[in-house]
Amino acid sequence: MAPGAPPDSRPLLALSSTLLVPGQTLAVQMGAARNVALARALEVPGAEVIVAVARPVAESDPPVAREKGEASLAHLTGRVGVLCRAIERIEPAPETAQLTLHALRRVRIGAIDEQHAFPTAAMSAADETDGEDFVARELAARVLAGVDELAEAGVTLDAAVVPVLRAASDAPARLADLAAAYLGFRVEDRDEVIQRLSVVERLRFVTSRVEKEVARAQVAADVARNARTRVERHQREFFLRQQLRAIQSELGEGDPAERDADELAQRISDAQLPELVLREAKREAERLRALSAASTEHQMLRTYLDWVLAMPWTRTSGASHIELPHVESSLDERHWGLREAKERILEHLAVCELRGGEPSGPILCFVGPPGTGKTSLGEVIAQAMGRPFERFSVGGMRDEAEIRGHRRTYVGAMPGRIAQSLKRAGVRDPVLMVDEIDKMSTGLSPTGDPTAAMLEVLDPAHNHTFADHYLNLPLDLSGVLFLCTANNLFDIPGPLRDRLEVIRIAGYTAEEKVEIAWRYSLPKLFQQHGITDHDLQFTDEVLALLGSRYAREAGLRNFERHLASLMRKRARRKAAGELGAWVMDTARLEELLGPPPHAAPDADIDPAIGTVTGLAWTSEGGELMTIEALLIPGRGQLMVTGQLGDVMRESVDAALSYVRSRARDIGIADSEFVQSDLHVHFPAGAVPKDGPSAGVAVTLAIASAFSRRPVRRDIAVTGEVTLRGRILQVGGAKEKVLAAYRGGLREVLLPSLNATQDLRDLPAEVLRRVVFRGVGTMDEVLARALLPSADEHAVVVDDDASIVREGLGVLERD
Ligand code: ADP
């Protein structure tokens, strides 16, 4: 000890390449002059020294010190050193010394005296702070696990090290020190360990170093083993997560991810999944456990499993028995008329029932204009059968994935509509209505043909293992009762149409609308609006007006909308306190709803030259369509205009040729064809889809224009014409007839085949009031509809039609 040093001061041994930790015994060799001097001055064994790490020589050190390679020690003041006891001293060579030191404890270094041969420093106690015991223990466990991993990764450790560290596992402070001493920490890191008086901090530092070391060793090992980095990363994550869990359980928190995973596993085993699904779900749930909850993959997998669990794999509605009488009465309760549709539904369900509830054979498809009750038929069927009802539209669908779902690898992938509907229904045997099957886009799109997927869905031979791309598990659709709806039969893709049993619903006449209003719509709407027939009163006349001039279309939507609008107006006043009944009459109706948008049915039926009332068919039902032909002085040119100009062009060409070929019979001078230009116009309005069926109307208009003979406008015509004047059958005859009736026309000329086939199911009212004439040739049409030219107008066309109106209303040609 330096002379005159205070009693709590000790020689200060500043080392540069090693450091002892408390408890360690180490032989330290030294060559620096001040250290050799110190070693020699010590009383061995027994004397105490403070050992600390000196920083390397720097520019700022005094020149003498620099020369000797000894840095100033002033910076050590305030730092922590290790108090050691000297055990042995030897001098292996001149100017060197070796001290065997046993480290006792940490001390805080105070003032340093460097004036003598060797430095001395004052010291004071350096007290450790313990921190939370369990944290320390957790960290200690991590250090030990790291040691194991180091060994596993092939880092060679002294055989004695592992047992020594293990023995210290209950004394985390000591473990940290020993780890710093034995795990090959660099001297700077050992110093860091010595400096940390908080045990937890110290352990944290040691843990981070050890784990860094583990990672480094693992990478090295991976490189050696041809890089299995990914697996290692998972292992590492797994290991860390285990630590985390241990900490959380210590904190009494429990790992939410773990709880979640357990809960999921429970749900999977409770869900009564079919064998295959169960296996897949379990496998994916296990995979989920190994993923970090924050990763996208985890979320995707989780969503997937939620979907799998939400699907009704085995759950049924429990309604295996179909009560046909109940279905029948339910259908009648909710729908007026629709006799044929109801019959066919019952037949279909009867077959279903006989097969033990499994639907089979063709799929029922309701075809008709909007608002004719297709959806509500479906709803009633489902209700009466005791099964949930779901619907989805395939209108405008271009992508197979909308039906089958996207593969799970897509970002934002979802199951297809079928699976979605089943999930909503919650049972495996719901009634599923596929809407707008005629509006599905066909043809090979690059993303797959939705029609093909739909075919598979609707095919009883294949749909028990329907493959949804997202779920990637076979879905059994054999229990589902599929129903389809369409507006236009002819737009349904061919192969699909073959699978369907088509039930056509043509639309309603104004009289039927009145009837439906009394029985169904009004009671329903009154209830919905919180008023009664004491507040608002209708008459047949007003309802008929509403049905014919406000809502003329085939369906009931507009009609019901108008009724609802009236009710809202009444309800508002009632809420404001107005009592008494509103009795609806024509004037009141006009006052509340504005003037009627449609002309009175019997307007505009005076015979006219070149103007013909044709019948068009649109997806909204039938429509009246006026066709005009006009002669103007010219050179035999033809002009076709109007919305359908191009589509109709060929029809017009054919019609013109026919008229020219029959010019003499009709009363047209040959010269007319070269002296005049012909202009045929199709005014806008409804856009019919089937161009050719205007053939009869066009021919008639042209014949009338050239012959200057007026056409009867109380007759509506439809039919396709061949060049030689034969009339061919057309589509949508029933809808067209209803349109003629709604438009106030009382005579319809239509192709004979249509007359024998399509009129079966028309309302009695229509059969009674409209005269139908089946026509086979254009000559018959001309004879019937073309009046004599104005100068011979006196001669009235004979009207001795021998019309049969009995039976189903099929009418013979006269
Ligand atoms: P769609 O599915 O054919 O477009 P909806 O089924 O939605 O038509 O029917 C529209 C409205 O008309 C519904 O309120 C429905 O109850 C009513 N409706 C249609 N047809 C009838 C009918 N024959 N008898 C009673 N109400 C009907």
Coordinates of N, CA and C in Angstrom, one line a residue, residues 322-350 364 366 373-385 433 483 503 505 508 519-520:
I322 N -91.5 -33.1 -46.5 CA -92.1 -32.0 -47.1 C -93.6 -32.2 -47.0
E323 N -94.3 -31.3 -46.4 CA -95.8 -31.3 -46.2 C -96.4 -30.7 -47.5
L324 N -96.7 -31.5 -48.5 CA -97.2 -30.9 -49.7 C -98.4 -30.1 -49.5
P325 N -99.4 -30.6 -48.8 CA -100.6 -29.7 -48.6 C -100.3 -28.4 -48.0
H326 N -99.4 -28.4 -47.1 CA -99.0 -27.1 -46.4 C -98.3 -26.2 -47.4
V327 N -97.4 -26.8 -48.2 CA -96.8 -25.9 -49.3 C -97.9 -25.4 -50.2
E328 N -98.8 -26.2 -50.6 CA -99.8 -25.7 -51.5 C -100.6 -24.6 -50.9
S329 N -101.0 -24.8 -49.6 CA -101.8 -23.7 -49.1 C -101.0 -22.4 -48.8
S330 N -99.7 -22.6 -48.5 CA -98.9 -21.4 -48.4 C -98.8 -20.7 -49.7
L331 N -98.6 -21.4 -50.8 CA -98.5 -20.8 -52.1 C -99.7 -20.0 -52.4
D332 N -100.9 -20.6 -52.1 CA -102.1 -19.9 -52.4 C -102.3 -18.7 -51.5
E333 N -101.9 -18.8 -50.3 CA -102.1 -17.7 -49.4 C -101.3 -16.5 -49.8
R334 N -100.2 -16.7 -50.4 CA -99.4 -15.5 -50.8 C -99.5 -15.1 -52.2
H335 N -100.0 -16.0 -53.1 CA -99.9 -15.6 -54.5 C -101.3 -15.9 -55.2
W336 N -101.7 -14.9 -55.9 CA -102.9 -15.0 -56.7 C -102.6 -15.6 -58.0
G337 N -103.5 -16.4 -58.6 CA -103.3 -17.0 -59.9 C -102.0 -17.9 -59.9
L338 N -101.2 -17.7 -61.0 CA -100.0 -18.5 -61.2 C -100.3 -20.0 -61.1
R339 N -101.4 -20.4 -61.6 CA -101.8 -21.8 -61.5 C -100.8 -22.8 -61.9
E340 N -100.3 -22.5 -63.2 CA -99.3 -23.5 -63.7 C -98.1 -23.5 -62.9
A341 N -97.6 -22.4 -62.5 CA -96.4 -22.3 -61.7 C -96.5 -23.1 -60.4
K342 N -97.7 -22.9 -59.7 CA -97.9 -23.6 -58.5 C -97.9 -25.2 -58.7
E343 N -98.6 -25.6 -59.8 CA -98.7 -27.0 -60.1 C -97.3 -27.6 -60.2
R344 N -96.5 -26.9 -61.0 CA -95.2 -27.5 -61.3 C -94.3 -27.5 -60.1
I345 N -94.5 -26.5 -59.3 CA -93.7 -26.5 -58.0 C -94.1 -27.7 -57.2
L346 N -95.4 -27.9 -57.1 CA -95.8 -29.0 -56.2 C -95.4 -30.4 -56.8
E347 N -95.4 -30.5 -58.1 CA -94.9 -31.7 -58.7 C -93.5 -32.0 -58.4
H348 N -92.7 -30.9 -58.5 CA -91.3 -31.0 -58.3 C -91.0 -31.4 -56.9
L349 N -91.7 -30.8 -55.9 CA -91.5 -31.1 -54.5 C -92.0 -32.5 -54.2
A350 N -93.0 -32.9 -54.9 CA -93.5 -34.3 -54.6 C -92.4 -35.3 -55.0
L364 N -85.7 -26.1 -60.9 CA -86.8 -25.2 -61.3 C -86.3 -23.8 -61.6
F366 N -87.8 -20.0 -62.6 CA -88.9 -19.1 -62.9 C -88.4 -18.0 -63.9
G373 N -93.4 -12.0 -59.0 CA -93.5 -12.9 -57.9 C -92.5 -14.1 -57.9
K374 N -91.5 -14.0 -58.7 CA -90.5 -15.1 -58.7 C -89.8 -15.3 -57.4
T375 N -89.4 -14.2 -56.9 CA -88.7 -14.3 -55.6 C -89.6 -14.7 -54.5
S376 N -90.8 -14.1 -54.5 CA -91.7 -14.5 -53.4 C -92.1 -15.9 -53.5
L377 N -92.2 -16.5 -54.7 CA -92.5 -17.9 -54.7 C -91.4 -18.7 -54.0
G378 N -90.2 -18.3 -54.3 CA -89.1 -19.0 -53.7 C -89.1 -18.9 -52.1
E379 N -89.5 -17.7 -51.7 CA -89.5 -17.5 -50.2 C -90.6 -18.4 -49.6
V380 N -91.7 -18.4 -50.3 CA -92.8 -19.2 -49.7 C -92.5 -20.7 -49.7
I381 N -91.8 -21.2 -50.8 CA -91.4 -22.6 -50.8 C -90.5 -22.9 -49.6
A382 N -89.5 -22.1 -49.4 CA -88.6 -22.3 -48.3 C -89.3 -22.3 -47.0
Q383 N -90.2 -21.3 -46.8 CA -90.9 -21.2 -45.6 C -91.8 -22.4 -45.3
A384 N -92.5 -22.8 -46.3 CA -93.4 -23.9 -46.2 C -92.7 -25.2 -45.9
M385 N -91.4 -25.3 -46.5 CA -90.6 -26.5 -46.3 C -89.9 -26.5 -45.0
M433 N -81.7 -19.5 -54.0 CA -82.2 -19.0 -55.3 C -81.1 -18.2 -56.0
L483 N -83.2 -23.0 -56.8 CA -84.2 -22.4 -57.7 C -83.5 -21.3 -58.5
I503 N -90.4 -22.5 -65.7 CA -91.7 -22.1 -65.4 C -91.9 -20.7 -65.8
I505 N -93.6 -17.1 -66.2 CA -94.6 -16.2 -65.6 C -94.7 -15.0 -66.4
Y508 N -99.0 -9.6 -65.4 CA -100.4 -9.5 -65.0 C -101.1 -8.4 -65.7
R519 N -106.5 -8.5 -52.5 CA -106.3 -9.7 -51.7 C -104.9 -9.7 -51.0
Y520 N -103.9 -9.2 -51.6 CA -102.6 -9.4 -51.1 C -101.9 -8.0 -50.8

